[in-house]
Amino acid sequence: RAACGLSFMAPPKGSAAKPLHKKQVAVMGAGGPMGAITFGFLQRASSLYGTGLGNYRTVCACADTAMRLNSILSKNFCLSFANEANIKITDLSSVESIASRLQGWDALVLGSDLAVSQRPVTGNTYEKSPNDKCFELYWKAPSNLVRPDNEAEIIDSLLQNIVEAAKVADIQHIVYVDEPNGTPAGRTLLEKKQNPTHLDSASWRFDCFARLHISKGNARELTFDTKWEPRRVCV
């Protein structure tokens, strides 16, 4: 935390400190298993007044994320569904496009265990021709995902765009979940930036708004408290 400019003596207060001021949180890579589970927990927590969480969304490159996200939500969260109000398709190769989807939002959550796959650009979005392709970002690779040989290079480029877009959109917090199987590229990129936004580097938990507990690679419990003293929450 010291490298991120955070103090051990005075940790930042989470959104639960002022629950009336609803915070808006975006998730990157929600087409992947971990991204979808994180989205689901945020969706559940936003319905509880004490969390201080309000709107939630994912920013993605194509409709494949919508299909995969809703498939995971339906299996893990009762009656959970994400529609076009929560899924914002944008050109991840464009800083301006990403920033337009993050403008006015408070926090951005992404993990280090990332994967990409080339997909067709969804019609009537940002395509320039019927055969346009894009690279979609997934937080943890879904099964049977076709991944390019130069995946690491593509992920680095997309992360660069996301961080720059967060700076343009004046995002207050980037919550970067540092995972055992993740690449260090994201952490290195974020730490090299000269405080483009308030960086919180999480180790399998949310530092800003809540704490996500992981067991054997799967999300099990979400806790939150105004004094950062975890209390169990049914989600």
Short mmCIF file of C-alpha atoms in Angstrom, two decimals:
data_model
loop_
_atom_site.label_atom_id
_atom_site.label_comp_id
_atom_site.label_asym_id
_atom_site.label_seq_id
_atom_site.Cartn_x
_atom_site.Cartn_y
_atom_site.Cartn_z
CA ARG A 1 0.00 0.00 0.00
CA ALA A 2 2.82 2.37 0.70
CA ALA A 3 3.75 2.32 -2.99
CA CYS A 4 0.23 3.39 -3.80
CA GLY A 5 0.31 6.32 -1.43
CA LEU A 6 -2.05 4.85 1.14
CA SER A 7 -1.53 5.14 4.88
CA PHE A 8 -1.62 2.21 7.30
CA MET A 9 -2.78 4.55 10.05
CA ALA A 10 -5.63 6.20 8.14
CA PRO A 11 -7.19 3.82 5.60
CA PRO A 12 -9.63 5.46 3.16
CA LYS A 13 -13.27 5.23 4.13
CA GLY A 14 -15.49 3.10 1.94
CA SER A 15 -18.80 3.98 0.37
CA ALA A 16 -20.60 2.59 3.44
CA ALA A 17 -19.30 5.55 5.47
CA LYS A 18 -21.87 7.76 3.72
CA PRO A 19 -24.49 5.36 2.35
CA LEU A 20 -26.77 8.17 1.23
CA HIS A 21 -24.16 9.23 -1.33
CA LYS A 22 -24.52 6.32 -3.72
CA LYS A 23 -21.30 5.34 -5.47
CA GLN A 24 -21.28 4.09 -9.04
CA VAL A 25 -18.93 1.21 -9.83
CA ALA A 26 -17.87 -0.23 -13.19
CA VAL A 27 -16.31 -3.67 -13.73
CA MET A 28 -13.97 -4.59 -16.58
CA GLY A 29 -13.86 -8.10 -18.02
CA ALA A 30 -17.30 -9.19 -16.79
CA GLY A 31 -17.55 -11.80 -19.53
CA GLY A 32 -15.02 -13.89 -17.60
CA PRO A 33 -15.93 -15.97 -14.53
CA MET A 34 -14.30 -13.70 -11.94
CA GLY A 35 -15.56 -10.54 -13.62
CA ALA A 36 -19.09 -11.90 -13.72
CA ILE A 37 -19.01 -12.99 -10.07
CA THR A 38 -17.69 -9.57 -9.05
CA PHE A 39 -20.47 -7.93 -11.06
CA GLY A 40 -23.02 -10.17 -9.33
CA PHE A 41 -21.81 -9.24 -5.86
CA LEU A 42 -21.92 -5.54 -6.75
CA GLN A 43 -25.43 -5.99 -8.11
CA ARG A 44 -26.57 -7.62 -4.87
CA ALA A 45 -24.75 -5.12 -2.63
CA SER A 46 -26.23 -2.15 -4.49
CA SER A 47 -29.70 -3.22 -3.36
CA LEU A 48 -28.68 -2.82 0.31
CA TYR A 49 -28.76 0.70 1.73
CA GLY A 50 -25.86 0.24 4.12
CA THR A 51 -23.32 -0.45 1.36
CA GLY A 52 -23.54 3.03 -0.15
CA LEU A 53 -23.39 1.42 -3.59
CA GLY A 54 -25.65 2.67 -6.36
CA ASN A 55 -25.41 2.05 -10.08
CA TYR A 56 -23.19 -0.67 -11.49
CA ARG A 57 -22.13 -1.56 -15.00
CA THR A 58 -19.58 -3.38 -17.09
CA VAL A 59 -17.72 -1.83 -20.00
CA CYS A 60 -16.96 -4.32 -22.76
CA ALA A 61 -16.09 -4.58 -26.46
CA CYS A 62 -18.91 -6.76 -27.80
CA ALA A 63 -22.13 -8.64 -27.03
CA ASP A 64 -20.22 -11.84 -26.18
CA THR A 65 -19.73 -10.42 -22.69
CA ALA A 66 -23.50 -10.00 -22.26
CA MET A 67 -24.11 -13.64 -23.14
CA ARG A 68 -21.38 -15.01 -20.89
CA LEU A 69 -22.16 -12.64 -18.01
CA ASN A 70 -25.83 -13.54 -17.87
CA SER A 71 -25.04 -17.24 -18.13
CA ILE A 72 -22.82 -17.02 -15.03
CA LEU A 73 -25.23 -14.73 -13.14
CA SER A 74 -28.16 -17.09 -13.67
CA LYS A 75 -26.18 -20.00 -12.19
CA ASN A 76 -24.80 -18.16 -9.15
CA PHE A 77 -27.27 -15.41 -8.20
CA CYS A 78 -31.01 -16.02 -7.87
CA LEU A 79 -33.06 -14.01 -10.40
CA SER A 80 -30.00 -12.00 -11.43
CA PHE A 81 -29.84 -10.50 -14.91
CA ALA A 82 -27.87 -7.74 -16.64
CA ASN A 83 -29.47 -5.72 -19.43
CA GLU A 84 -28.29 -2.99 -21.77
CA ALA A 85 -28.47 -0.45 -18.94
CA ASN A 86 -25.71 -2.37 -17.14
CA ILE A 87 -23.69 -3.55 -20.17
CA LYS A 88 -22.04 -0.78 -22.14
CA ILE A 89 -20.37 -1.82 -25.39
CA THR A 90 -17.50 0.41 -26.46
CA ASP A 91 -14.30 0.38 -28.48
CA LEU A 92 -11.60 -0.77 -26.05
CA SER A 93 -8.93 0.34 -28.51
CA SER A 94 -10.06 3.96 -28.06
CA VAL A 95 -9.32 5.91 -24.88
CA GLU A 96 -12.05 8.41 -25.74
CA SER A 97 -14.68 5.69 -26.16
CA ILE A 98 -13.84 4.05 -22.84
CA ALA A 99 -13.78 7.41 -21.06
CA SER A 100 -17.25 8.23 -22.36
CA ARG A 101 -18.58 5.10 -20.61
CA LEU A 102 -16.81 5.96 -17.35
CA GLN A 103 -17.64 9.65 -17.20
CA GLY A 104 -19.35 10.51 -13.92
CA TRP A 105 -18.60 7.15 -12.31
CA ASP A 106 -16.73 6.73 -9.03
CA ALA A 107 -14.74 3.50 -9.26
CA LEU A 108 -13.41 0.95 -11.70
CA VAL A 109 -12.69 -2.67 -10.71
CA LEU A 110 -10.43 -5.00 -12.68
CA GLY A 111 -8.30 -8.04 -11.97
CA SER A 112 -4.85 -9.22 -13.00
CA ASP A 113 -5.90 -12.66 -14.31
CA LEU A 114 -6.97 -11.36 -17.72
CA ALA A 115 -7.53 -12.95 -21.12
CA VAL A 116 -8.51 -11.65 -24.55
CA SER A 117 -10.16 -13.12 -27.62
CA GLN A 118 -10.88 -11.70 -31.05
CA ARG A 119 -14.61 -11.32 -31.66
CA PRO A 120 -16.84 -9.69 -34.30
CA VAL A 121 -17.84 -6.12 -33.46
CA THR A 122 -21.50 -6.09 -32.42
CA GLY A 123 -23.73 -4.58 -35.08
CA ASN A 124 -25.00 -1.02 -34.71
CA THR A 125 -22.34 -0.12 -32.15
CA TYR A 126 -18.99 1.22 -33.33
CA GLU A 127 -18.28 -0.94 -36.40
CA LYS A 128 -16.95 0.71 -39.56
CA SER A 129 -17.66 -2.27 -41.80
CA PRO A 130 -19.73 -5.49 -41.47
CA ASN A 131 -16.62 -7.62 -40.92
CA ASP A 132 -14.91 -5.53 -38.26
CA LYS A 133 -13.21 -7.42 -35.41
CA CYS A 134 -12.32 -6.40 -31.87
CA PHE A 135 -10.48 -7.82 -28.89
CA GLU A 136 -12.70 -8.53 -25.90
CA LEU A 137 -11.24 -8.52 -22.39
CA TYR A 138 -12.18 -11.25 -19.88
CA TRP A 139 -11.42 -11.34 -16.15
CA LYS A 140 -10.27 -14.95 -15.97
CA ALA A 141 -10.49 -16.91 -19.20
CA PRO A 142 -13.80 -18.70 -19.88
CA SER A 143 -13.57 -22.34 -20.94
CA ASN A 144 -12.82 -22.99 -24.62
CA LEU A 145 -11.80 -19.38 -25.22
CA VAL A 146 -9.71 -18.92 -28.38
CA ARG A 147 -6.76 -16.74 -27.36
CA PRO A 148 -4.27 -15.03 -29.70
CA ASP A 149 -0.54 -15.80 -29.67
CA ASN A 150 0.32 -12.19 -28.80
CA GLU A 151 -2.21 -12.05 -25.95
CA ALA A 152 0.15 -10.43 -23.43
CA GLU A 153 0.89 -7.57 -25.81
CA ILE A 154 -2.81 -6.99 -26.48
CA ILE A 155 -3.66 -7.03 -22.76
CA ASP A 156 -0.93 -4.47 -22.07
CA SER A 157 -2.37 -2.20 -24.78
CA LEU A 158 -5.94 -2.51 -23.48
CA LEU A 159 -4.84 -1.86 -19.88
CA GLN A 160 -2.98 1.24 -21.04
CA ASN A 161 -6.18 2.50 -22.70
CA ILE A 162 -8.30 1.72 -19.62
CA VAL A 163 -5.98 3.56 -17.23
CA GLU A 164 -5.75 6.57 -19.54
CA ALA A 165 -9.54 6.58 -19.90
CA ALA A 166 -9.95 6.49 -16.11
CA LYS A 167 -7.74 9.56 -15.88
CA VAL A 168 -9.77 11.39 -18.55
CA ALA A 169 -13.06 10.41 -16.88
CA ASP A 170 -11.75 11.52 -13.44
CA ILE A 171 -12.40 8.13 -11.84
CA GLN A 172 -11.84 8.40 -8.07
CA HIS A 173 -10.68 4.82 -7.48
CA ILE A 174 -9.20 2.03 -9.53
CA VAL A 175 -9.48 -1.22 -7.58
CA TYR A 176 -6.92 -3.61 -9.05
CA VAL A 177 -7.35 -7.17 -7.74
CA ASP A 178 -3.91 -8.78 -7.67
CA GLU A 179 -4.41 -12.50 -8.19
CA PRO A 180 -2.06 -15.49 -7.79
CA ASN A 181 -2.41 -16.45 -11.47
CA GLY A 182 -2.42 -12.90 -12.75
CA THR A 183 0.09 -11.03 -14.84
CA PRO A 184 2.11 -8.26 -13.15
CA ALA A 185 1.62 -6.03 -16.21
CA GLY A 186 -1.40 -4.23 -14.77
CA ARG A 187 0.24 -3.50 -11.40
CA THR A 188 3.39 -2.25 -13.12
CA LEU A 189 1.37 0.00 -15.41
CA LEU A 190 -0.73 1.46 -12.62
CA GLU A 191 2.23 2.10 -10.32
CA LYS A 192 4.19 3.84 -13.09
CA LYS A 193 1.43 6.39 -13.53
CA GLN A 194 1.88 9.62 -11.64
CA ASN A 195 -1.31 9.33 -9.61
CA PRO A 196 -3.73 9.44 -12.56
CA THR A 197 -6.39 8.48 -10.06
CA HIS A 198 -6.60 7.12 -6.53
CA LEU A 199 -5.11 3.63 -6.87
CA ASP A 200 -6.06 0.86 -4.48
CA SER A 201 -4.23 -2.40 -5.10
CA ALA A 202 -6.26 -5.20 -3.59
CA SER A 203 -5.04 -8.68 -2.76
CA TRP A 204 -8.17 -10.74 -3.23
CA ARG A 205 -10.42 -8.15 -1.63
CA PHE A 206 -11.99 -4.78 -2.36
CA ASP A 207 -10.22 -1.99 -0.50
CA CYS A 208 -12.58 0.82 -1.48
CA PHE A 209 -16.10 -0.40 -1.04
CA ALA A 210 -16.13 -3.93 0.34
CA ARG A 211 -14.05 -7.02 0.86
CA LEU A 212 -14.41 -9.99 -1.45
CA HIS A 213 -13.31 -13.27 0.10
CA ILE A 214 -12.01 -15.99 -2.20
CA SER A 215 -11.86 -19.71 -1.51
CA LYS A 216 -10.14 -21.99 -4.02
CA GLY A 217 -10.46 -19.41 -6.74
CA ASN A 218 -14.17 -18.77 -6.25
CA ALA A 219 -15.89 -15.81 -4.62
CA ARG A 220 -17.56 -16.93 -1.39
CA GLU A 221 -18.47 -13.91 0.71
CA LEU A 222 -18.72 -10.14 0.55
CA THR A 223 -18.29 -8.06 3.71
CA PHE A 224 -18.37 -4.34 4.31
CA ASP A 225 -18.46 -1.89 7.19
CA THR A 226 -18.15 1.85 7.78
CA LYS A 227 -15.17 1.24 10.10
CA TRP A 228 -13.60 -1.44 7.93
CA GLU A 229 -14.49 -4.11 10.44
CA PRO A 230 -15.94 -6.95 8.34
CA ARG A 231 -19.44 -8.15 9.07
CA ARG A 232 -21.11 -11.03 7.27
CA VAL A 233 -23.59 -10.08 4.56
CA CYS A 234 -26.02 -12.41 2.85
CA VAL A 235 -25.58 -11.94 -0.91
#
